[in-house]
PDB file of C-alpha atoms in Angstrom:
ATOM      1  CA  UNK A  28      41.170   4.110 136.643  1.00 63.00           C
ATOM      2  CA  UNK A  29      43.527   6.347 138.568  1.00 72.00           C
ATOM      3  CA  UNK A  30      42.494   9.810 139.519  1.00 92.00           C
ATOM      4  CA  UNK A  31      41.814  12.422 142.154  1.00 95.00           C
ATOM      5  CA  UNK A  32      38.560  12.422 144.070  1.00 95.00           C
ATOM      6  CA  UNK A  33      37.279  15.503 145.811  1.00 96.00           C
ATOM      7  CA  UNK A  34      34.220  15.332 147.987  1.00 91.00           C
ATOM      8  CA  UNK A  35      31.670  16.648 148.360  1.00 91.00           C
ATOM      9  CA  UNK A  36      31.016  18.542 145.124  1.00 93.00           C
ATOM     10  CA  UNK A  37      28.988  21.217 146.948  1.00 95.00           C
ATOM     11  CA  UNK A  38      29.353  22.163 150.596  1.00 95.00           C
ATOM     12  CA  UNK A  39      27.376  24.636 152.647  1.00 94.00           C
ATOM     13  CA  UNK A  40      28.365  25.904 156.088  1.00 92.00           C
ATOM     14  CA  UNK A  41      27.399  28.591 158.518  1.00 92.00           C
ATOM     15  CA  UNK A  42      29.842  31.334 159.309  1.00 91.00           C
ATOM     16  CA  UNK A  43      32.055  30.509 162.281  1.00 90.00           C
ATOM     17  CA  UNK A  44      32.200  26.776 161.602  1.00 92.00           C
ATOM     18  CA  UNK A  45      35.291  24.910 160.520  1.00 94.00           C
ATOM     19  CA  UNK A  46      34.858  22.679 157.487  1.00 95.00           C
ATOM     20  CA  UNK A  47      37.098  19.993 155.985  1.00 96.00           C
ATOM     21  CA  UNK A  48      37.353  19.296 152.265  1.00 96.00           C
ATOM     22  CA  UNK A  49      38.445  15.842 151.227  1.00 97.00           C
ATOM     23  CA  UNK A  50      41.013  15.006 148.550  1.00 97.00           C
ATOM     24  CA  UNK A  51      42.084  11.456 147.747  1.00 97.00           C
ATOM     25  CA  UNK A  52      44.341  10.252 144.916  1.00 97.00           C
ATOM     26  CA  UNK A  53      45.248   6.768 143.716  1.00 95.00           C
ATOM     27  CA  UNK A  54      47.887   7.885 141.234  1.00 94.00           C
ATOM     28  CA  UNK A  55      50.749   7.155 143.625  1.00 93.00           C
ATOM     29  CA  UNK A  56      51.816  10.797 143.338  1.00 92.00           C
ATOM     30  CA  UNK A  57      54.167  12.249 145.923  1.00 90.00           C
ATOM     31  CA  UNK A  58      53.104  15.886 145.624  1.00 90.00           C
ATOM     32  CA  UNK A  59      49.652  17.254 146.389  1.00 93.00           C
ATOM     33  CA  UNK A  60      48.228  20.765 146.257  1.00 94.00           C
ATOM     34  CA  UNK A  61      45.236  22.860 147.202  1.00 96.00           C
ATOM     35  CA  UNK A  62      44.161  25.794 145.058  1.00 96.00           C
ATOM     36  CA  UNK A  63      41.413  28.307 145.492  1.00 97.00           C
ATOM     37  CA  UNK A  64      39.605  29.728 142.470  1.00 95.00           C
ATOM     38  CA  UNK A  65      37.683  32.986 142.544  1.00 93.00           C
ATOM     39  CA  UNK A  66      36.092  34.743 139.569  1.00 84.00           C
ATOM     40  CA  UNK A  67      38.612  36.902 137.709  1.00 77.00           C
ATOM     41  CA  UNK A  68      41.544  35.807 139.871  1.00 79.00           C
ATOM     42  CA  UNK A  69      42.670  32.531 138.398  1.00 85.00           C
ATOM     43  CA  UNK A  70      43.935  29.871 140.778  1.00 92.00           C
ATOM     44  CA  UNK A  71      45.847  30.700 143.912  1.00 93.00           C
ATOM     45  CA  UNK A  72      47.900  28.202 145.890  1.00 93.00           C
ATOM     46  CA  UNK A  73      46.837  27.575 149.488  1.00 96.00           C
ATOM     47  CA  UNK A  74      49.078  24.713 150.630  1.00 96.00           C
ATOM     48  CA  UNK A  75      51.183  22.019 149.045  1.00 92.00           C
ATOM     49  CA  UNK A  76      52.877  18.842 150.202  1.00 93.00           C
ATOM     50  CA  UNK A  77      55.846  17.133 148.621  1.00 88.00           C
ATOM     51  CA  UNK A  78      55.883  14.106 150.870  1.00 90.00           C
ATOM     52  CA  UNK A  79      53.947  12.457 153.680  1.00 93.00           C
ATOM     53  CA  UNK A  80      54.009  14.339 156.992  1.00 95.00           C
ATOM     54  CA  UNK A  81      55.373  17.474 155.341  1.00 93.00           C
ATOM     55  CA  UNK A  82      53.626  20.490 153.810  1.00 94.00           C
ATOM     56  CA  UNK A  83      54.336  24.126 152.968  1.00 92.00           C
ATOM     57  CA  UNK A  84      52.257  27.261 152.880  1.00 94.00           C
ATOM     58  CA  UNK A  85      51.307  28.662 149.527  1.00 92.00           C
ATOM     59  CA  UNK A  86      50.404  32.226 148.684  1.00 90.00           C
ATOM     60  CA  UNK A  87      47.140  32.426 150.644  1.00 95.00           C
ATOM     61  CA  UNK A  88      47.492  29.998 153.580  1.00 96.00           C
ATOM     62  CA  UNK A  89      45.957  32.207 156.262  1.00 96.00           C
ATOM     63  CA  UNK A  90      42.770  30.724 157.668  1.00 96.00           C
ATOM     64  CA  UNK A  91      43.473  27.262 156.273  1.00 97.00           C
ATOM     65  CA  UNK A  92      45.146  24.126 157.612  1.00 97.00           C
ATOM     66  CA  UNK A  93      46.132  20.789 156.080  1.00 98.00           C
ATOM     67  CA  UNK A  94      47.510  17.401 157.035  1.00 97.00           C
ATOM     68  CA  UNK A  95      49.316  14.726 155.075  1.00 97.00           C
ATOM     69  CA  UNK A  96      49.246  11.554 157.154  1.00 97.00           C
ATOM     70  CA  UNK A  97      48.914   9.280 154.130  1.00 96.00           C
ATOM     71  CA  UNK A  98      50.307   9.553 150.634  1.00 96.00           C
ATOM     72  CA  UNK A  99      46.824   9.237 149.146  1.00 97.00           C
ATOM     73  CA  UNK A 100      45.088  11.884 151.212  1.00 97.00           C
ATOM     74  CA  UNK A 101      45.497  15.652 151.658  1.00 98.00           C
ATOM     75  CA  UNK A 102      42.465  17.134 153.456  1.00 98.00           C
ATOM     76  CA  UNK A 103      42.008  20.887 153.701  1.00 97.00           C
ATOM     77  CA  UNK A 104      40.325  22.530 156.677  1.00 97.00           C
ATOM     78  CA  UNK A 105      38.809  25.940 156.185  1.00 96.00           C
ATOM     79  CA  UNK A 106      38.768  27.524 159.618  1.00 94.00           C
ATOM     80  CA  UNK A 107      36.571  30.258 160.998  1.00 90.00           C
ATOM     81  CA  UNK A 108      39.607  32.564 160.708  1.00 89.00           C
ATOM     82  CA  UNK A 109      39.333  32.561 156.917  1.00 91.00           C
ATOM     83  CA  UNK A 110      37.618  35.864 156.186  1.00 90.00           C
ATOM     84  CA  UNK A 111      36.257  35.025 152.769  1.00 92.00           C
ATOM     85  CA  UNK A 112      35.841  31.249 152.554  1.00 94.00           C
ATOM     86  CA  UNK A 113      33.188  31.053 149.826  1.00 96.00           C
ATOM     87  CA  UNK A 114      35.041  29.836 146.718  1.00 96.00           C
ATOM     88  CA  UNK A 115      35.749  26.919 144.433  1.00 96.00           C
ATOM     89  CA  UNK A 116      38.526  24.683 145.787  1.00 97.00           C
ATOM     90  CA  UNK A 117      40.667  22.474 143.591  1.00 96.00           C
ATOM     91  CA  UNK A 118      42.960  19.701 144.732  1.00 97.00           C
ATOM     92  CA  UNK A 119      45.794  18.504 142.508  1.00 94.00           C
ATOM     93  CA  UNK A 120      48.661  16.050 142.544  1.00 93.00           C
ATOM     94  CA  UNK A 121      51.832  15.427 140.587  1.00 89.00           C
ATOM     95  CA  UNK A 122      54.494  12.748 140.430  1.00 85.00           C
ATOM     96  CA  UNK A 123      57.065  15.283 141.558  1.00 75.00           C
ATOM     97  CA  UNK A 124      56.813  18.975 142.227  1.00 66.00           C
ATOM     98  CA  UNK A 125      58.261  19.794 138.784  1.00 69.00           C
ATOM     99  CA  UNK A 126      55.737  17.644 136.915  1.00 77.00           C
ATOM    100  CA  UNK A 127      52.391  18.655 135.400  1.00 81.00           C
ATOM    101  CA  UNK A 128      49.475  18.704 137.788  1.00 88.00           C
ATOM    102  CA  UNK A 129      46.447  16.410 137.668  1.00 91.00           C
ATOM    103  CA  UNK A 130      43.351  18.038 139.116  1.00 94.00           C
ATOM    104  CA  UNK A 131      40.260  16.802 140.884  1.00 95.00           C
ATOM    105  CA  UNK A 132      36.767  18.008 139.983  1.00 93.00           C
ATOM    106  CA  UNK A 133      36.677  20.567 142.748  1.00 95.00           C
ATOM    107  CA  UNK A 134      34.466  21.458 145.702  1.00 96.00           C
ATOM    108  CA  UNK A 135      32.256  24.515 145.731  1.00 96.00           C
ATOM    109  CA  UNK A 136      32.118  25.854 149.310  1.00 96.00           C
ATOM    110  CA  UNK A 137      29.459  28.356 150.286  1.00 95.00           C
ATOM    111  CA  UNK A 138      29.564  29.951 153.721  1.00 93.00           C
ATOM    112  CA  UNK A 139      26.633  32.074 154.861  1.00 91.00           C
TER     113      UNK A 139
ATOM    114  CA  UNK B  17      58.009  36.677 142.420  1.00 72.00           C
ATOM    115  CA  UNK B  18      56.668  35.418 139.155  1.00 81.00           C
ATOM    116  CA  UNK B  19      53.601  36.941 137.511  1.00 91.00           C
ATOM    117  CA  UNK B  20      51.514  35.658 134.635  1.00 95.00           C
ATOM    118  CA  UNK B  21      49.299  37.993 132.618  1.00 96.00           C
ATOM    119  CA  UNK B  22      46.483  37.059 130.287  1.00 97.00           C
ATOM    120  CA  UNK B  23      45.197  40.266 128.764  1.00 95.00           C
ATOM    121  CA  UNK B  24      42.171  38.818 126.969  1.00 96.00           C
ATOM    122  CA  UNK B  25      39.379  38.069 129.466  1.00 95.00           C
ATOM    123  CA  UNK B  26      37.064  36.763 126.748  1.00 96.00           C
ATOM    124  CA  UNK B  27      37.328  35.670 123.132  1.00 97.00           C
ATOM    125  CA  UNK B  28      35.012  34.050 120.640  1.00 97.00           C
ATOM    126  CA  UNK B  29      35.598  32.483 117.249  1.00 97.00           C
ATOM    127  CA  UNK B  30      33.634  30.582 114.650  1.00 98.00           C
ATOM    128  CA  UNK B  31      33.922  26.832 114.589  1.00 97.00           C
ATOM    129  CA  UNK B  32      36.775  25.568 112.362  1.00 97.00           C
ATOM    130  CA  UNK B  33      38.652  28.854 112.587  1.00 98.00           C
ATOM    131  CA  UNK B  34      42.017  29.407 114.236  1.00 98.00           C
ATOM    132  CA  UNK B  35      42.355  31.386 117.453  1.00 98.00           C
ATOM    133  CA  UNK B  36      45.357  32.576 119.428  1.00 98.00           C
ATOM    134  CA  UNK B  37      45.316  33.219 123.170  1.00 98.00           C
ATOM    135  CA  UNK B  38      47.965  35.513 124.622  1.00 98.00           C
ATOM    136  CA  UNK B  39      50.072  35.095 127.733  1.00 98.00           C
ATOM    137  CA  UNK B  40      53.016  37.042 129.052  1.00 98.00           C
ATOM    138  CA  UNK B  41      55.010  36.363 132.182  1.00 97.00           C
ATOM    139  CA  UNK B  42      57.642  38.005 134.273  1.00 95.00           C
ATOM    140  CA  UNK B  43      60.509  36.137 135.874  1.00 91.00           C
ATOM    141  CA  UNK B  44      64.200  36.427 136.589  1.00 89.00           C
ATOM    142  CA  UNK B  45      64.627  32.680 136.327  1.00 86.00           C
ATOM    143  CA  UNK B  46      66.331  31.080 133.339  1.00 86.00           C
ATOM    144  CA  UNK B  47      65.054  27.564 133.833  1.00 86.00           C
ATOM    145  CA  UNK B  48      61.287  27.150 134.007  1.00 90.00           C
ATOM    146  CA  UNK B  49      58.217  25.517 132.524  1.00 91.00           C
ATOM    147  CA  UNK B  50      55.117  27.009 130.977  1.00 94.00           C
ATOM    148  CA  UNK B  51      51.712  25.385 130.690  1.00 95.00           C
ATOM    149  CA  UNK B  52      48.286  25.925 129.221  1.00 97.00           C
ATOM    150  CA  UNK B  53      45.390  24.414 131.118  1.00 96.00           C
ATOM    151  CA  UNK B  54      41.806  24.190 129.933  1.00 96.00           C
ATOM    152  CA  UNK B  55      38.791  24.369 132.266  1.00 95.00           C
ATOM    153  CA  UNK B  56      35.538  23.415 130.518  1.00 94.00           C
ATOM    154  CA  UNK B  57      32.131  24.080 132.097  1.00 90.00           C
ATOM    155  CA  UNK B  58      32.563  20.902 134.156  1.00 88.00           C
ATOM    156  CA  UNK B  59      35.365  22.865 135.921  1.00 89.00           C
ATOM    157  CA  UNK B  60      37.841  19.991 135.612  1.00 89.00           C
ATOM    158  CA  UNK B  61      41.308  21.415 134.904  1.00 92.00           C
ATOM    159  CA  UNK B  62      42.938  19.661 131.959  1.00 93.00           C
ATOM    160  CA  UNK B  63      46.542  20.071 130.834  1.00 94.00           C
ATOM    161  CA  UNK B  64      46.629  21.168 127.199  1.00 96.00           C
ATOM    162  CA  UNK B  65      50.307  21.673 126.516  1.00 95.00           C
ATOM    163  CA  UNK B  66      53.659  22.140 128.246  1.00 93.00           C
ATOM    164  CA  UNK B  67      56.842  23.946 127.204  1.00 94.00           C
ATOM    165  CA  UNK B  68      60.275  23.727 128.782  1.00 91.00           C
ATOM    166  CA  UNK B  69      62.116  27.062 128.643  1.00 91.00           C
ATOM    167  CA  UNK B  70      65.382  25.467 127.562  1.00 89.00           C
ATOM    168  CA  UNK B  71      63.772  24.026 124.435  1.00 89.00           C
ATOM    169  CA  UNK B  72      63.784  26.309 121.431  1.00 86.00           C
ATOM    170  CA  UNK B  73      61.246  24.237 119.541  1.00 93.00           C
ATOM    171  CA  UNK B  74      57.642  25.193 120.163  1.00 96.00           C
ATOM    172  CA  UNK B  75      55.499  22.460 121.699  1.00 95.00           C
ATOM    173  CA  UNK B  76      52.644  20.971 119.676  1.00 95.00           C
ATOM    174  CA  UNK B  77      49.784  18.680 120.675  1.00 94.00           C
ATOM    175  CA  UNK B  78      47.485  17.861 117.764  1.00 96.00           C
ATOM    176  CA  UNK B  79      45.485  21.054 117.050  1.00 97.00           C
ATOM    177  CA  UNK B  80      47.180  22.956 119.873  1.00 98.00           C
ATOM    178  CA  UNK B  81      50.526  24.679 119.475  1.00 97.00           C
ATOM    179  CA  UNK B  82      52.415  27.414 121.250  1.00 98.00           C
ATOM    180  CA  UNK B  83      54.513  30.354 120.177  1.00 97.00           C
ATOM    181  CA  UNK B  84      57.183  30.620 122.847  1.00 97.00           C
ATOM    182  CA  UNK B  85      59.244  33.815 122.705  1.00 96.00           C
ATOM    183  CA  UNK B  86      61.667  33.598 125.609  1.00 95.00           C
ATOM    184  CA  UNK B  87      63.262  36.997 125.179  1.00 94.00           C
ATOM    185  CA  UNK B  88      59.865  38.674 125.022  1.00 96.00           C
ATOM    186  CA  UNK B  89      58.527  36.452 127.840  1.00 96.00           C
ATOM    187  CA  UNK B  90      55.542  35.552 125.727  1.00 97.00           C
ATOM    188  CA  UNK B  91      53.760  32.219 125.515  1.00 97.00           C
ATOM    189  CA  UNK B  92      50.703  32.232 123.258  1.00 98.00           C
ATOM    190  CA  UNK B  93      48.436  29.269 122.502  1.00 98.00           C
ATOM    191  CA  UNK B  94      47.132  28.639 119.005  1.00 98.00           C
ATOM    192  CA  UNK B  95      44.102  26.429 118.489  1.00 98.00           C
ATOM    193  CA  UNK B  96      43.631  25.323 114.893  1.00 98.00           C
ATOM    194  CA  UNK B  97      40.401  24.044 113.383  1.00 98.00           C
ATOM    195  CA  UNK B  98      38.540  25.008 116.542  1.00 98.00           C
ATOM    196  CA  UNK B  99      35.773  22.706 117.758  1.00 97.00           C
ATOM    197  CA  UNK B 100      32.757  23.251 119.973  1.00 97.00           C
ATOM    198  CA  UNK B 101      34.447  21.172 122.655  1.00 96.00           C
ATOM    199  CA  UNK B 102      37.209  23.758 122.857  1.00 97.00           C
ATOM    200  CA  UNK B 103      34.811  26.138 124.613  1.00 97.00           C
ATOM    201  CA  UNK B 104      36.373  26.646 128.045  1.00 97.00           C
ATOM    202  CA  UNK B 105      38.435  28.881 130.276  1.00 96.00           C
ATOM    203  CA  UNK B 106      42.093  28.703 129.364  1.00 97.00           C
ATOM    204  CA  UNK B 107      44.767  29.373 131.942  1.00 97.00           C
ATOM    205  CA  UNK B 108      48.403  30.052 131.309  1.00 97.00           C
ATOM    206  CA  UNK B 109      50.717  28.918 134.115  1.00 94.00           C
ATOM    207  CA  UNK B 110      54.378  29.236 135.064  1.00 93.00           C
ATOM    208  CA  UNK B 111      56.596  26.981 137.152  1.00 89.00           C
ATOM    209  CA  UNK B 112      60.197  27.521 138.168  1.00 83.00           C
ATOM    210  CA  UNK B 113      62.684  24.853 137.175  1.00 72.00           C
ATOM    211  CA  UNK B 114      63.501  21.941 139.459  1.00 66.00           C
ATOM    212  CA  UNK B 115      65.167  23.160 142.609  1.00 57.00           C
ATOM    213  CA  UNK B 116      63.908  20.282 144.738  1.00 46.00           C
ATOM    214  CA  UNK B 117      62.028  22.602 146.975  1.00 50.00           C
ATOM    215  CA  UNK B 118      59.748  25.340 145.885  1.00 55.00           C
ATOM    216  CA  UNK B 119      58.257  24.444 142.548  1.00 64.00           C
ATOM    217  CA  UNK B 120      54.689  25.626 142.317  1.00 77.00           C
ATOM    218  CA  UNK B 121      52.406  26.776 139.558  1.00 85.00           C
ATOM    219  CA  UNK B 122      51.535  30.444 139.200  1.00 90.00           C
ATOM    220  CA  UNK B 123      48.400  30.957 137.123  1.00 93.00           C
ATOM    221  CA  UNK B 124      47.133  33.804 135.011  1.00 94.00           C
ATOM    222  CA  UNK B 125      43.573  35.051 135.403  1.00 94.00           C
ATOM    223  CA  UNK B 126      42.301  33.111 132.409  1.00 95.00           C
ATOM    224  CA  UNK B 127      40.700  33.704 129.018  1.00 97.00           C
ATOM    225  CA  UNK B 128      37.132  32.567 128.444  1.00 96.00           C
ATOM    226  CA  UNK B 129      36.979  31.131 124.917  1.00 98.00           C
ATOM    227  CA  UNK B 130      33.664  30.484 123.192  1.00 97.00           C
ATOM    228  CA  UNK B 131      33.473  28.554 119.943  1.00 97.00           C
ATOM    229  CA  UNK B 132      30.445  29.631 117.927  1.00 97.00           C
ATOM    230  CA  UNK B 133      28.674  26.997 115.804  1.00 96.00           C
TER     231      UNK B 133
END
């Protein structure tokens, strides 16, 4: 079955460390996205990519970085510059950027 | 910039009843899409229904339907014959029409819906 796989489900890191969240899709979708979810704030867009080797900043890109070397993969690195990294992170993909999104199951990141 | 407002943080309804979730949005665009997503306790985001702004007819998916009022910039979700499995967070979302560049979803803050047995 096609889908989006995010790993790990839970991630714990010490403050000051960079951490990379994995997102893999086998839906053959061109567009991929990273969202951050905080209580009471809905989902906010971090980065998105419309095609391999290209990506754009979303609304809250500071302290994050991404790469898109393969169509199937869109890893997100949370750097030590991100002031408030503890959150639930959702990866999504779509056939095109004007199509409905398919979401992964998310990664809960806790930084202490 | 687009904004999406969901003014009901929490709602509850008895099983088998009908419930309506509210959503308003603000945009200067004429061509756009609106969505309702459901996030059950598993936290998987699931698309419930989609509406194209140029379509006058309200979208329907089984027990889920919308009331799209373009002039009022309102997009409410009606769930008929509610079931226990409908318990979830519901997010309203907006996307600008296809400009081959900057389409992205803007989400509201969500409504937590509880179906009571």
